Coordinates of C-alpha atoms and ligand atoms in Angstrom, one line a residue:
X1 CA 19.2 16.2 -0.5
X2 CA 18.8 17.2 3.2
X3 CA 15.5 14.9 3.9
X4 CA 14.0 16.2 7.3
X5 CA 10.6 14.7 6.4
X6 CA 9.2 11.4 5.5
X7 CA 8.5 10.3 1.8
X8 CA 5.6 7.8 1.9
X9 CA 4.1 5.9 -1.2
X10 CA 1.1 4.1 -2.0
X11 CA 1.5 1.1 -4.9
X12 CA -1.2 -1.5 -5.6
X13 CA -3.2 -2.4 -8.6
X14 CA -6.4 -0.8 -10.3
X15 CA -9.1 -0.1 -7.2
X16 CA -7.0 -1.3 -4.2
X17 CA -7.9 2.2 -2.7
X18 CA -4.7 3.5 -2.5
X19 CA -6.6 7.2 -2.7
X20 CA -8.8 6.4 0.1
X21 CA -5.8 5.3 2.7
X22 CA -3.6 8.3 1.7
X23 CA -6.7 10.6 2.3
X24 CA -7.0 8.7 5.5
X25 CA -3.4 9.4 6.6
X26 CA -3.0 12.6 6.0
X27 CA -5.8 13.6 8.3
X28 CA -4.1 11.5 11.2
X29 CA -0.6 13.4 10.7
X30 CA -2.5 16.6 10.6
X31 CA -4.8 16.2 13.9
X32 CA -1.1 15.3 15.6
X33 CA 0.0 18.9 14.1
X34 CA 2.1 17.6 11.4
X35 CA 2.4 19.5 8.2
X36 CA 1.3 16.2 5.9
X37 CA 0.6 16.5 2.4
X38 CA -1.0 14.2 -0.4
X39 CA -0.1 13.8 -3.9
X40 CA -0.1 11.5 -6.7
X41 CA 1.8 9.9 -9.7
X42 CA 1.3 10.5 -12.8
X43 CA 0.8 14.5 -11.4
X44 CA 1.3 16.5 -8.3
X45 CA 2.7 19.3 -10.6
X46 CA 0.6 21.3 -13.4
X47 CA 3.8 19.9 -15.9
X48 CA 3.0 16.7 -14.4
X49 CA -0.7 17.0 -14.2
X50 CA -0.5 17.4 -18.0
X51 CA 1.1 14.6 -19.1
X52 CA -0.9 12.7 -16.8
X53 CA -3.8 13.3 -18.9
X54 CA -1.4 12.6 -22.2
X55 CA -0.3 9.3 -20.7
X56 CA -3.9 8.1 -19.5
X57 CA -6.5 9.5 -22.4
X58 CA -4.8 11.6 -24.8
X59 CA -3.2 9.8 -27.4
X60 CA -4.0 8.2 -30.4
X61 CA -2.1 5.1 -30.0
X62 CA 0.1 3.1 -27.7
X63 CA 3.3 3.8 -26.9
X64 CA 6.2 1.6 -27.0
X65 CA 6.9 0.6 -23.3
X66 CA 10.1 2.3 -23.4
X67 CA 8.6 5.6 -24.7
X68 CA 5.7 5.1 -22.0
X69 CA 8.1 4.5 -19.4
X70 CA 10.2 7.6 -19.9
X71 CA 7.6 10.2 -20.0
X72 CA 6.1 8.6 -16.4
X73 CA 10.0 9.4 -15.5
X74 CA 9.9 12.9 -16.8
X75 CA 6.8 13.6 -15.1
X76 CA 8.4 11.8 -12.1
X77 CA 11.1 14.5 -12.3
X78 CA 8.9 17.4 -12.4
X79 CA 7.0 16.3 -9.1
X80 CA 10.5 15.4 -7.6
X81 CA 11.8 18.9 -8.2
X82 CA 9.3 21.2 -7.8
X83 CA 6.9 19.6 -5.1
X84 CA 8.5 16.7 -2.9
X85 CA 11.6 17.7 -2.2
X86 CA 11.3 20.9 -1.0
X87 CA 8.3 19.7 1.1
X88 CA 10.9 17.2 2.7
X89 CA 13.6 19.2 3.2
X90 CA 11.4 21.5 5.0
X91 CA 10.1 18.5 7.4
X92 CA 7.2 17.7 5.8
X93 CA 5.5 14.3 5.2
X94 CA 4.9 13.4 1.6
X95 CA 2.3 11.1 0.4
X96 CA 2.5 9.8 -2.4
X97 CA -0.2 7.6 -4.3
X98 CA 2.1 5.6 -6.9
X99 CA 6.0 6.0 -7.6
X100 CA 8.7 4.4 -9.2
X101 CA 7.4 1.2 -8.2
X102 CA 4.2 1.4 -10.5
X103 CA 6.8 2.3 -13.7
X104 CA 8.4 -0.7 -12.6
X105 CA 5.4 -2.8 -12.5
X106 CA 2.9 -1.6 -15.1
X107 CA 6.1 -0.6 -18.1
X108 CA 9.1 -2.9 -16.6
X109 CA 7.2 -6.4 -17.7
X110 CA 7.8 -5.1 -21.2
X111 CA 11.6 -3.8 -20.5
X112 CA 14.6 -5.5 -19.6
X113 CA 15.8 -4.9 -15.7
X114 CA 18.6 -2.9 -16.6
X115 CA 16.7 -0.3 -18.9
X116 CA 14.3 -0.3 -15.5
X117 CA 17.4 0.1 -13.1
X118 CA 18.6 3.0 -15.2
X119 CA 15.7 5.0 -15.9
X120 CA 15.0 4.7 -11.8
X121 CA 18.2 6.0 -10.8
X122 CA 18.5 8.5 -13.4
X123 CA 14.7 9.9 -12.5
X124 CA 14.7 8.9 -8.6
X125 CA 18.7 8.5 -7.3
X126 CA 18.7 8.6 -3.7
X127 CA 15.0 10.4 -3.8
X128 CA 13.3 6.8 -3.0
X129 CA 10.8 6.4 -0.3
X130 CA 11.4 6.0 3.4
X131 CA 8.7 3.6 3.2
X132 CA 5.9 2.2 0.9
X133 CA 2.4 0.2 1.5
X134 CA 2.1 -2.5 -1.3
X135 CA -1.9 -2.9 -1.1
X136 CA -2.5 -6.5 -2.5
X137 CA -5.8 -8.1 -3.3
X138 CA -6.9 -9.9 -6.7
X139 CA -6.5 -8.9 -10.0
X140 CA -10.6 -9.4 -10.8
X141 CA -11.3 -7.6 -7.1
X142 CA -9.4 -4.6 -8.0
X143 CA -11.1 -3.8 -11.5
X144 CA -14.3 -4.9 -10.4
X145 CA -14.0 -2.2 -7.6
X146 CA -12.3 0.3 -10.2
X147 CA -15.5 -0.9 -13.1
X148 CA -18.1 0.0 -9.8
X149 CA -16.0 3.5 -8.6
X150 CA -15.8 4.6 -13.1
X151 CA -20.1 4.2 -13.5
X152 CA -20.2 5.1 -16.8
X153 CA -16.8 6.8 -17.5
X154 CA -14.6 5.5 -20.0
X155 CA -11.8 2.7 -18.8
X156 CA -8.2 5.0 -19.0
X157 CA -5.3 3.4 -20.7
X158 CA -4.5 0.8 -18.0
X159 CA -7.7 0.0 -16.8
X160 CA -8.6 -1.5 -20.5
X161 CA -5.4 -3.8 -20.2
X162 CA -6.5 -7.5 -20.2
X163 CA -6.6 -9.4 -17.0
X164 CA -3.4 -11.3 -17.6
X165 CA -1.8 -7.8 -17.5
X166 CA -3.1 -6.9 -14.3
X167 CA -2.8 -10.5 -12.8
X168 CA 0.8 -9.7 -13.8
X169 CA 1.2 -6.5 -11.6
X170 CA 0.3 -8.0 -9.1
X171 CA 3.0 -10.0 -8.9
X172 CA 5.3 -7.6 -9.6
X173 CA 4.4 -5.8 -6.9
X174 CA 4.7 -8.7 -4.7
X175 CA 7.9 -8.8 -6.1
X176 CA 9.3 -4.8 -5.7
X177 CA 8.0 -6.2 -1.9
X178 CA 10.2 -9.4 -1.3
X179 CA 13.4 -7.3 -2.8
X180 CA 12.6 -4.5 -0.8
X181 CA 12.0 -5.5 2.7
X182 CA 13.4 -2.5 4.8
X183 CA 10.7 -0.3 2.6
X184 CA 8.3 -2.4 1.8
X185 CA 5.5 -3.6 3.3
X186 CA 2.5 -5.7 2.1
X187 CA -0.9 -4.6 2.8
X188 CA -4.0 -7.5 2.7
X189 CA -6.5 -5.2 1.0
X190 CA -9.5 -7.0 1.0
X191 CA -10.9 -6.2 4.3
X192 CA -12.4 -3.1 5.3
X193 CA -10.9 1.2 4.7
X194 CA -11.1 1.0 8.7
X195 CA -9.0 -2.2 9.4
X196 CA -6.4 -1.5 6.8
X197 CA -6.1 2.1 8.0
X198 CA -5.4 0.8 11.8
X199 CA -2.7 -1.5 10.1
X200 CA -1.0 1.6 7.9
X201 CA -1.2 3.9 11.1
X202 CA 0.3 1.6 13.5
X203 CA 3.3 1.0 11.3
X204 CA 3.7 4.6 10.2
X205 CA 3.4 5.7 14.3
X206 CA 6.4 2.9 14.9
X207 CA 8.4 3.9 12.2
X208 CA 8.8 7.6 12.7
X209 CA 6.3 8.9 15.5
X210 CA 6.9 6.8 18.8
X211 CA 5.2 4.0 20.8
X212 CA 2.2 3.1 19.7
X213 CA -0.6 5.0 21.9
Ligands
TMP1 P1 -4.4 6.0 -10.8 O1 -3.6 7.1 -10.1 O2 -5.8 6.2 -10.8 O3 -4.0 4.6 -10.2 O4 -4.0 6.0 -12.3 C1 -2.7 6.0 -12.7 C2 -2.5 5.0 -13.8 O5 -1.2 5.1 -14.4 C3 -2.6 3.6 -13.2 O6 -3.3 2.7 -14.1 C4 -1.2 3.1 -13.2 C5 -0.5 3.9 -14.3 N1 0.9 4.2 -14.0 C6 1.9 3.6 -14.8 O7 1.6 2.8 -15.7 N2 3.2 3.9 -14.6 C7 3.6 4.8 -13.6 O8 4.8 5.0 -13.4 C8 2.6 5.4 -12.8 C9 3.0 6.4 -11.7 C10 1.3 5.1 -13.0

């Protein structure tokens, strides 16, 4: 792939406001002029969109982590193909909110490392991102946010797990950080949507726009 543009992912838990920051980014690439768009994983594609709602509400029992892992992967594929590629190889800034990095934490606690190493390089390859914000609070902070943000929705698939499960992806994610170092980098998401934008801007503005102004 001929990547002119930048391929940016959100990862965190449940309610570390990944939606809010990538909302928050694309509108600072845009006022510089920069052709910036947002998307998300599972979706970002009708196909993709579709098993998104499969994966999250629409089925009548669990999956077996292997099963779960490889539909996430198809959908993956999809939004690889048809939307983030071609924005990238026409210069575009992609961001994403959740990648391969939320297969490996929320379905890779279940697999062994190597059935997670194949499924990402057979879904992903070379397609990873040039960089990725790993926002990181606590386990009960996260749901309490994402219990507050539902009202009285239903809990989705994930957000029903136990809190031992989403103490788990936590580190996971802490994890996916310490072995990725050059991509990775960890975001204290406890303190305010202003302060942790400042912190995302100033390292996406080193990385690929200039000086800091
Ligand atoms: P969210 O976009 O609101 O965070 O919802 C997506 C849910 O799907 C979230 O609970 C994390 C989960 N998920 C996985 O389990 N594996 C994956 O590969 C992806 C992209 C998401």
């Amino acid at each position: 792939m001929s990547r002119l543009g930048h391929f940016i992912t959100f990862e965190g838990g449940e309610g570390a406001g990944k939606s809010t920051q990538v909302a928050r980014l694309v509108e600072r690439l845009r006022a510089l002029g920069l052709e910036a768009l947002a998307t998300r994983e599972p979706g970002g594609t009708p196909n993709a969109e579709a098993l998104r709602k499969v994966l999250l509400e629409g089925l009548e029992e669990k999956l077996s982590p292997a099963s779960e892992a490889m539909i996430f992967s198809a959908a993956r594929v999809d939004h690889l193909d048809k939307l983030i590629r071609p924005a990238l190889s026409r210069g575009a800034y992609v961001i994403c909110d959740r990648f391969a990095d939320s297969t490996r934490a929320y379905q890779g606690g279940a697999l062994t490392q190597s059935f997670i190493d194949q499924l990402e390089q057979l879904a992903v390859g070379d397609n990873m991102p040039d960089l990725t914000f790993i926002l990181d609070l606590p386990a009960e902070e996260g749901l309490a946010r994402a219990d507050a943000r539902r009202g009285n929705g239903k809990a989705d698939r994930f957000e029903s797990e136990a809190i031992e499960f989403h103490r788990g992806l936590r580190t996971a994610f802490l994890t996916i950080a310490e072995k990725n170092p050059q991509r990775c980098v960890v975001i204290d998401a406890r303190r305010s949507v202003d302060d942790i934008a400042q912190d995302i801007w100033s390292c996406v503005e080193t990385r690929f726009i200039g000086e800091p102004r």
